[in-house]
Coordinates of C-alpha atoms in Angstrom, one line a residue:
S1 CA -50.7 47.9 -46.5
K2 CA -47.2 48.0 -45.1
E3 CA -46.1 50.3 -48.0
L4 CA -48.8 52.9 -47.4
W5 CA -48.2 52.7 -43.6
A6 CA -44.4 53.4 -44.2
L7 CA -45.3 56.3 -46.5
A8 CA -47.7 57.8 -44.0
E9 CA -45.1 57.5 -41.1
K10 CA -42.5 59.3 -43.3
T11 CA -45.0 62.1 -44.0
A12 CA -46.1 62.4 -40.4
A13 CA -42.5 62.8 -39.3
Q14 CA -42.3 66.0 -41.4
I15 CA -45.3 67.8 -39.9
E16 CA -45.5 70.0 -36.8
F17 CA -48.2 68.1 -34.9
N18 CA -48.4 64.6 -33.5
V19 CA -50.1 61.8 -35.5
E20 CA -51.0 58.6 -33.8
F21 CA -51.3 55.5 -36.1
I22 CA -53.8 52.9 -35.0
N23 CA -53.6 49.5 -36.5
G24 CA -57.0 47.8 -37.0
D25 CA -59.8 46.9 -39.4
A26 CA -62.4 49.4 -40.6
E27 CA -65.1 47.2 -39.3
K28 CA -63.7 47.1 -35.8
I29 CA -61.8 50.3 -34.9
P30 CA -59.8 49.9 -31.7
L31 CA -61.1 53.0 -30.1
D32 CA -63.7 53.7 -27.4
G33 CA -67.1 54.8 -28.4
R34 CA -67.6 58.5 -28.8
S35 CA -63.9 59.2 -28.5
A36 CA -63.0 60.8 -31.8
D37 CA -63.6 64.4 -32.9
T38 CA -63.0 63.7 -36.6
V39 CA -62.5 60.7 -38.8
L40 CA -60.9 61.1 -42.2
V41 CA -61.6 58.6 -44.9
T42 CA -59.8 59.0 -48.3
Y43 CA -60.1 56.5 -51.1
T44 CA -60.7 53.7 -48.6
L45 CA -64.3 52.7 -48.7
C46 CA -64.0 51.3 -52.2
S47 CA -61.8 48.4 -51.0
V48 CA -63.4 47.7 -47.5
A49 CA -65.2 44.4 -47.6
G50 CA -68.0 45.6 -45.3
V51 CA -68.7 49.2 -46.2
L52 CA -71.8 49.7 -44.1
P53 CA -70.3 48.0 -41.0
A54 CA -67.2 50.2 -41.4
L55 CA -69.3 53.4 -41.6
E56 CA -71.4 52.3 -38.6
E57 CA -68.1 51.7 -36.7
I58 CA -67.0 55.2 -37.7
R59 CA -70.3 56.5 -36.3
R60 CA -69.7 54.6 -33.1
V61 CA -66.3 56.2 -32.4
L62 CA -67.3 59.7 -33.3
K63 CA -68.3 62.1 -30.5
P64 CA -71.9 63.3 -30.9
L65 CA -70.8 66.5 -32.6
G66 CA -67.9 64.8 -34.4
R67 CA -67.6 64.8 -38.1
L68 CA -66.6 62.5 -40.9
V69 CA -64.4 64.1 -43.6
F70 CA -64.5 62.0 -46.8
C71 CA -63.0 61.9 -50.2
E72 CA -64.0 58.9 -52.2
H73 CA -64.6 57.8 -55.8
G74 CA -67.8 56.1 -56.7
V75 CA -70.8 55.7 -58.9
A76 CA -70.9 58.3 -61.7
P77 CA -74.0 60.4 -62.4
D78 CA -74.0 59.6 -66.1
A79 CA -75.9 56.5 -67.1
S80 CA -73.4 55.5 -69.8
V81 CA -70.5 55.7 -67.4
Q82 CA -72.5 53.8 -64.8
R83 CA -73.0 51.0 -67.3
W84 CA -69.3 50.7 -67.8
Q85 CA -68.6 50.8 -64.1
D86 CA -71.1 48.0 -63.5
R87 CA -69.7 45.9 -66.4
L88 CA -66.1 46.4 -65.4
N89 CA -66.4 46.2 -61.6
P90 CA -66.1 42.4 -61.2
I91 CA -62.8 42.4 -63.2
W92 CA -61.6 45.7 -61.7
K93 CA -62.0 44.3 -58.2
K94 CA -59.8 41.4 -59.0
I95 CA -56.9 43.5 -60.4
S96 CA -57.1 46.4 -58.0
G97 CA -57.0 45.0 -54.5
G98 CA -60.8 44.8 -54.1
C99 CA -61.6 48.3 -55.3
N100 CA -65.2 48.9 -56.3
L101 CA -65.8 51.4 -59.1
N102 CA -69.5 52.0 -58.4
L103 CA -70.1 52.6 -54.8
P104 CA -73.1 54.9 -54.1
I105 CA -71.2 57.1 -51.6
P106 CA -74.0 59.5 -50.5
S107 CA -76.5 56.6 -50.1
L108 CA -74.1 54.5 -48.1
L109 CA -73.4 57.5 -45.8
Q110 CA -77.1 58.0 -45.2
Q111 CA -77.8 54.3 -44.8
S112 CA -75.3 54.2 -42.0
G113 CA -76.8 57.1 -40.1
F114 CA -74.7 60.0 -41.3
K115 CA -76.2 63.3 -42.4
I116 CA -74.2 64.9 -45.2
Q117 CA -73.3 68.5 -44.2
Q118 CA -71.4 69.5 -47.3
M119 CA -70.5 67.6 -50.4
D120 CA -68.9 68.4 -53.7
T121 CA -68.7 66.1 -56.7
M122 CA -66.9 66.0 -60.0
Y123 CA -64.9 63.9 -62.5
L124 CA -61.2 64.2 -62.0
A125 CA -58.9 63.9 -65.0
G126 CA -58.5 60.4 -66.3
W127 CA -60.5 57.3 -67.1
K128 CA -64.2 58.2 -66.4
P129 CA -65.3 54.9 -64.8
A130 CA -62.7 55.5 -62.0
T131 CA -62.7 59.2 -61.6
F132 CA -66.0 60.4 -60.3
N133 CA -65.3 61.8 -56.8
Y134 CA -67.3 62.8 -53.8
W135 CA -65.8 64.9 -51.0
G136 CA -67.2 66.7 -48.0
T137 CA -68.2 66.3 -44.4
A138 CA -70.9 64.4 -42.6
G139 CA -72.1 64.3 -39.1
C140 CA -74.1 61.8 -37.0
A141 CA -77.7 62.1 -37.8

């Protein structure tokens, strides 16, 4: 979004290293294959239309020893919370810019060819259907 882009540019201007912003879609990253050391994904996969194609594209641009650093919310481990996530997801997507409450983050990473190197999980404070988080690193399998 234009608003988030402007916020990111403002933040980047205040740090001591160069940040290059690249405009593109997650499913078609405008970088050469095997050109990135690290890809950072934060609270993005939930609203990408093609999650698996986006993750496969991330794999394409990563160098062989590159890594994906991720922080995403997704499907909760508790069956009762999962049921609420599944019930609410169709409505939630319409009112939250396409955000999915119930993405199986570890499974999606593995399906797209990543090997999870390290991962932590927990509920953050707030409304349980939207606050189960996964964060960690993954490499190309």
